[in-house]
């Protein structure tokens, strides 16, 4: 049930859902599992998981952005919800980070990926 009134709990649930996906990359050229396939088939790599989770959270009324890093060859999710943990500054807000490929809590990021200058934010919605 995703009709929870607490946005932080909702973000935790969506994060937990994406962390259960089978890690898979699309070997057929694009190297990206489309978001609908990722969501319905519970599979994908970091960017597919982050896009699927961000799209779901946006649909549920929670501001979410993608975090992309060329240097780390990684993508993550970041959400605008209350709570403790590491925050990513983007577009005037400080988003709580959400790692979709490891079973870690909301607000946690690997120490070797915590250089914010190596990340860029991308807003999916309007």
PDB file of C-alpha atoms in Angstrom:
ATOM      1  CA  UNK A   1       0.000   0.000   0.000  1.00  0.00           C
ATOM      2  CA  UNK A   2       1.623   3.243  -1.119  1.00  0.00           C
ATOM      3  CA  UNK A   3      -1.051   5.556   0.287  1.00  0.00           C
ATOM      4  CA  UNK A   4       1.135   6.446   3.267  1.00  0.00           C
ATOM      5  CA  UNK A   5       0.844  10.016   4.547  1.00  0.00           C
ATOM      6  CA  UNK A   6       4.538  10.229   5.509  1.00  0.00           C
ATOM      7  CA  UNK A   7       6.630  11.161   2.434  1.00  0.00           C
ATOM      8  CA  UNK A   8       9.855   9.881   4.017  1.00  0.00           C
ATOM      9  CA  UNK A   9       8.316   6.467   4.672  1.00  0.00           C
ATOM     10  CA  UNK A  10       6.948   6.397   1.132  1.00  0.00           C
ATOM     11  CA  UNK A  11      10.420   7.217  -0.249  1.00  0.00           C
ATOM     12  CA  UNK A  12      11.902   4.427   1.932  1.00  0.00           C
ATOM     13  CA  UNK A  13       9.382   1.928   0.555  1.00  0.00           C
ATOM     14  CA  UNK A  14      10.030   2.872  -3.067  1.00  0.00           C
ATOM     15  CA  UNK A  15      13.780   2.736  -2.435  1.00  0.00           C
ATOM     16  CA  UNK A  16      13.462  -0.718  -0.851  1.00  0.00           C
ATOM     17  CA  UNK A  17      11.400  -1.890  -3.828  1.00  0.00           C
ATOM     18  CA  UNK A  18      14.060  -0.727  -6.316  1.00  0.00           C
ATOM     19  CA  UNK A  19      16.849  -2.323  -4.270  1.00  0.00           C
ATOM     20  CA  UNK A  20      15.206  -5.739  -4.767  1.00  0.00           C
ATOM     21  CA  UNK A  21      15.573  -5.587  -8.565  1.00  0.00           C
ATOM     22  CA  UNK A  22      17.882  -8.096 -10.218  1.00  0.00           C
ATOM     23  CA  UNK A  23      21.003  -6.259 -11.369  1.00  0.00           C
ATOM     24  CA  UNK A  24      20.931  -6.409 -15.139  1.00  0.00           C
ATOM     25  CA  UNK A  25      22.219  -4.365 -18.027  1.00  0.00           C
ATOM     26  CA  UNK A  26      20.707  -4.534 -21.496  1.00  0.00           C
ATOM     27  CA  UNK A  27      23.425  -6.073 -23.702  1.00  0.00           C
ATOM     28  CA  UNK A  28      21.697  -5.045 -26.947  1.00  0.00           C
ATOM     29  CA  UNK A  29      23.453  -1.771 -27.669  1.00  0.00           C
ATOM     30  CA  UNK A  30      21.638   0.786 -25.526  1.00  0.00           C
ATOM     31  CA  UNK A  31      22.879  -0.611 -22.195  1.00  0.00           C
ATOM     32  CA  UNK A  32      19.701   0.720 -20.567  1.00  0.00           C
ATOM     33  CA  UNK A  33      16.683  -1.284 -19.432  1.00  0.00           C
ATOM     34  CA  UNK A  34      13.634   0.915 -20.192  1.00  0.00           C
ATOM     35  CA  UNK A  35      11.873   2.206 -17.026  1.00  0.00           C
ATOM     36  CA  UNK A  36       8.627   0.298 -17.610  1.00  0.00           C
ATOM     37  CA  UNK A  37      10.496  -2.961 -18.167  1.00  0.00           C
ATOM     38  CA  UNK A  38      12.614  -2.258 -15.078  1.00  0.00           C
ATOM     39  CA  UNK A  39       9.515  -1.624 -12.942  1.00  0.00           C
ATOM     40  CA  UNK A  40       7.373  -4.505 -14.191  1.00  0.00           C
ATOM     41  CA  UNK A  41      10.179  -7.055 -14.492  1.00  0.00           C
ATOM     42  CA  UNK A  42      12.105  -5.916 -11.376  1.00  0.00           C
ATOM     43  CA  UNK A  43      15.437  -5.710 -13.191  1.00  0.00           C
ATOM     44  CA  UNK A  44      17.952  -3.126 -14.276  1.00  0.00           C
ATOM     45  CA  UNK A  45      21.198  -1.391 -13.517  1.00  0.00           C
ATOM     46  CA  UNK A  46      21.694   1.802 -11.536  1.00  0.00           C
ATOM     47  CA  UNK A  47      20.210   4.219 -14.058  1.00  0.00           C
ATOM     48  CA  UNK A  48      17.185   2.040 -14.899  1.00  0.00           C
ATOM     49  CA  UNK A  49      16.374   1.604 -11.201  1.00  0.00           C
ATOM     50  CA  UNK A  50      16.836   5.300 -10.421  1.00  0.00           C
ATOM     51  CA  UNK A  51      14.623   6.399 -13.334  1.00  0.00           C
ATOM     52  CA  UNK A  52      11.872   3.891 -12.458  1.00  0.00           C
ATOM     53  CA  UNK A  53      11.904   4.898  -8.770  1.00  0.00           C
ATOM     54  CA  UNK A  54      12.018   8.632  -9.564  1.00  0.00           C
ATOM     55  CA  UNK A  55       9.097   8.337 -11.989  1.00  0.00           C
ATOM     56  CA  UNK A  56       7.024   6.466  -9.396  1.00  0.00           C
ATOM     57  CA  UNK A  57       7.857   8.964  -6.639  1.00  0.00           C
ATOM     58  CA  UNK A  58       7.053  11.931  -8.882  1.00  0.00           C
ATOM     59  CA  UNK A  59       3.710  10.314  -9.731  1.00  0.00           C
ATOM     60  CA  UNK A  60       3.057   9.952  -5.989  1.00  0.00           C
ATOM     61  CA  UNK A  61       3.793  13.645  -5.415  1.00  0.00           C
ATOM     62  CA  UNK A  62       7.360  13.435  -4.098  1.00  0.00           C
ATOM     63  CA  UNK A  63      10.001  15.576  -5.780  1.00  0.00           C
ATOM     64  CA  UNK A  64      12.801  13.278  -6.947  1.00  0.00           C
ATOM     65  CA  UNK A  65      15.859  13.859  -9.113  1.00  0.00           C
ATOM     66  CA  UNK A  66      18.478  11.667 -10.717  1.00  0.00           C
ATOM     67  CA  UNK A  67      22.086  11.954  -9.644  1.00  0.00           C
ATOM     68  CA  UNK A  68      24.501  11.085 -12.447  1.00  0.00           C
ATOM     69  CA  UNK A  69      28.277  10.755 -12.270  1.00  0.00           C
ATOM     70  CA  UNK A  70      30.556  10.131 -15.202  1.00  0.00           C
ATOM     71  CA  UNK A  71      33.553   9.819 -12.875  1.00  0.00           C
ATOM     72  CA  UNK A  72      31.882   7.132 -10.752  1.00  0.00           C
ATOM     73  CA  UNK A  73      30.036   5.542 -13.731  1.00  0.00           C
ATOM     74  CA  UNK A  74      26.973   5.511 -11.527  1.00  0.00           C
ATOM     75  CA  UNK A  75      23.456   6.860 -11.130  1.00  0.00           C
ATOM     76  CA  UNK A  76      21.428   7.366  -7.984  1.00  0.00           C
ATOM     77  CA  UNK A  77      18.136   8.809  -6.875  1.00  0.00           C
ATOM     78  CA  UNK A  78      17.669  11.797  -4.565  1.00  0.00           C
ATOM     79  CA  UNK A  79      14.395  12.809  -2.909  1.00  0.00           C
ATOM     80  CA  UNK A  80      13.047  15.970  -1.306  1.00  0.00           C
ATOM     81  CA  UNK A  81      11.766  14.503   1.959  1.00  0.00           C
ATOM     82  CA  UNK A  82      12.552  15.106   5.640  1.00  0.00           C
ATOM     83  CA  UNK A  83      15.072  12.845   7.312  1.00  0.00           C
ATOM     84  CA  UNK A  84      18.669  12.419   8.305  1.00  0.00           C
ATOM     85  CA  UNK A  85      21.545  11.470   6.107  1.00  0.00           C
ATOM     86  CA  UNK A  86      23.584  12.748   3.212  1.00  0.00           C
ATOM     87  CA  UNK A  87      22.010  15.417   1.046  1.00  0.00           C
ATOM     88  CA  UNK A  88      22.694  16.439  -2.549  1.00  0.00           C
ATOM     89  CA  UNK A  89      22.251  20.129  -3.384  1.00  0.00           C
ATOM     90  CA  UNK A  90      20.449  20.717  -6.669  1.00  0.00           C
ATOM     91  CA  UNK A  91      18.344  23.566  -8.018  1.00  0.00           C
ATOM     92  CA  UNK A  92      18.080  25.342  -4.666  1.00  0.00           C
ATOM     93  CA  UNK A  93      17.078  22.256  -2.667  1.00  0.00           C
ATOM     94  CA  UNK A  94      18.957  19.669  -0.634  1.00  0.00           C
ATOM     95  CA  UNK A  95      17.765  16.214  -1.654  1.00  0.00           C
ATOM     96  CA  UNK A  96      18.235  13.122   0.503  1.00  0.00           C
ATOM     97  CA  UNK A  97      20.319  10.585  -1.430  1.00  0.00           C
ATOM     98  CA  UNK A  98      18.923   7.147  -2.233  1.00  0.00           C
ATOM     99  CA  UNK A  99      21.212   4.357  -3.463  1.00  0.00           C
ATOM    100  CA  UNK A 100      19.128   1.926  -5.540  1.00  0.00           C
ATOM    101  CA  UNK A 101      21.755  -0.779  -6.167  1.00  0.00           C
ATOM    102  CA  UNK A 102      22.754  -1.603  -2.580  1.00  0.00           C
ATOM    103  CA  UNK A 103      20.544  -2.464   0.368  1.00  0.00           C
ATOM    104  CA  UNK A 104      21.344   0.642   2.392  1.00  0.00           C
ATOM    105  CA  UNK A 105      19.056   3.138   4.036  1.00  0.00           C
ATOM    106  CA  UNK A 106      17.779   6.409   2.708  1.00  0.00           C
ATOM    107  CA  UNK A 107      20.438   9.107   3.060  1.00  0.00           C
ATOM    108  CA  UNK A 108      23.425   6.771   2.728  1.00  0.00           C
ATOM    109  CA  UNK A 109      26.122   6.990   0.064  1.00  0.00           C
ATOM    110  CA  UNK A 110      29.384   5.090  -0.270  1.00  0.00           C
ATOM    111  CA  UNK A 111      32.288   7.105   1.141  1.00  0.00           C
ATOM    112  CA  UNK A 112      34.248   6.638  -2.096  1.00  0.00           C
ATOM    113  CA  UNK A 113      31.382   8.250  -4.074  1.00  0.00           C
ATOM    114  CA  UNK A 114      30.608  11.181  -1.769  1.00  0.00           C
ATOM    115  CA  UNK A 115      32.476  13.928  -3.650  1.00  0.00           C
ATOM    116  CA  UNK A 116      29.493  16.104  -4.630  1.00  0.00           C
ATOM    117  CA  UNK A 117      31.505  17.905  -7.326  1.00  0.00           C
ATOM    118  CA  UNK A 118      31.513  14.651  -9.312  1.00  0.00           C
ATOM    119  CA  UNK A 119      27.701  14.421  -9.458  1.00  0.00           C
ATOM    120  CA  UNK A 120      25.155  16.286 -11.537  1.00  0.00           C
ATOM    121  CA  UNK A 121      21.422  16.442 -10.976  1.00  0.00           C
ATOM    122  CA  UNK A 122      18.726  15.821 -13.563  1.00  0.00           C
ATOM    123  CA  UNK A 123      15.064  16.672 -13.036  1.00  0.00           C
ATOM    124  CA  UNK A 124      12.702  14.239 -14.764  1.00  0.00           C
ATOM    125  CA  UNK A 125       9.442  16.136 -14.320  1.00  0.00           C
ATOM    126  CA  UNK A 126       8.420  19.562 -15.481  1.00  0.00           C
TER     127      UNK A 126
END
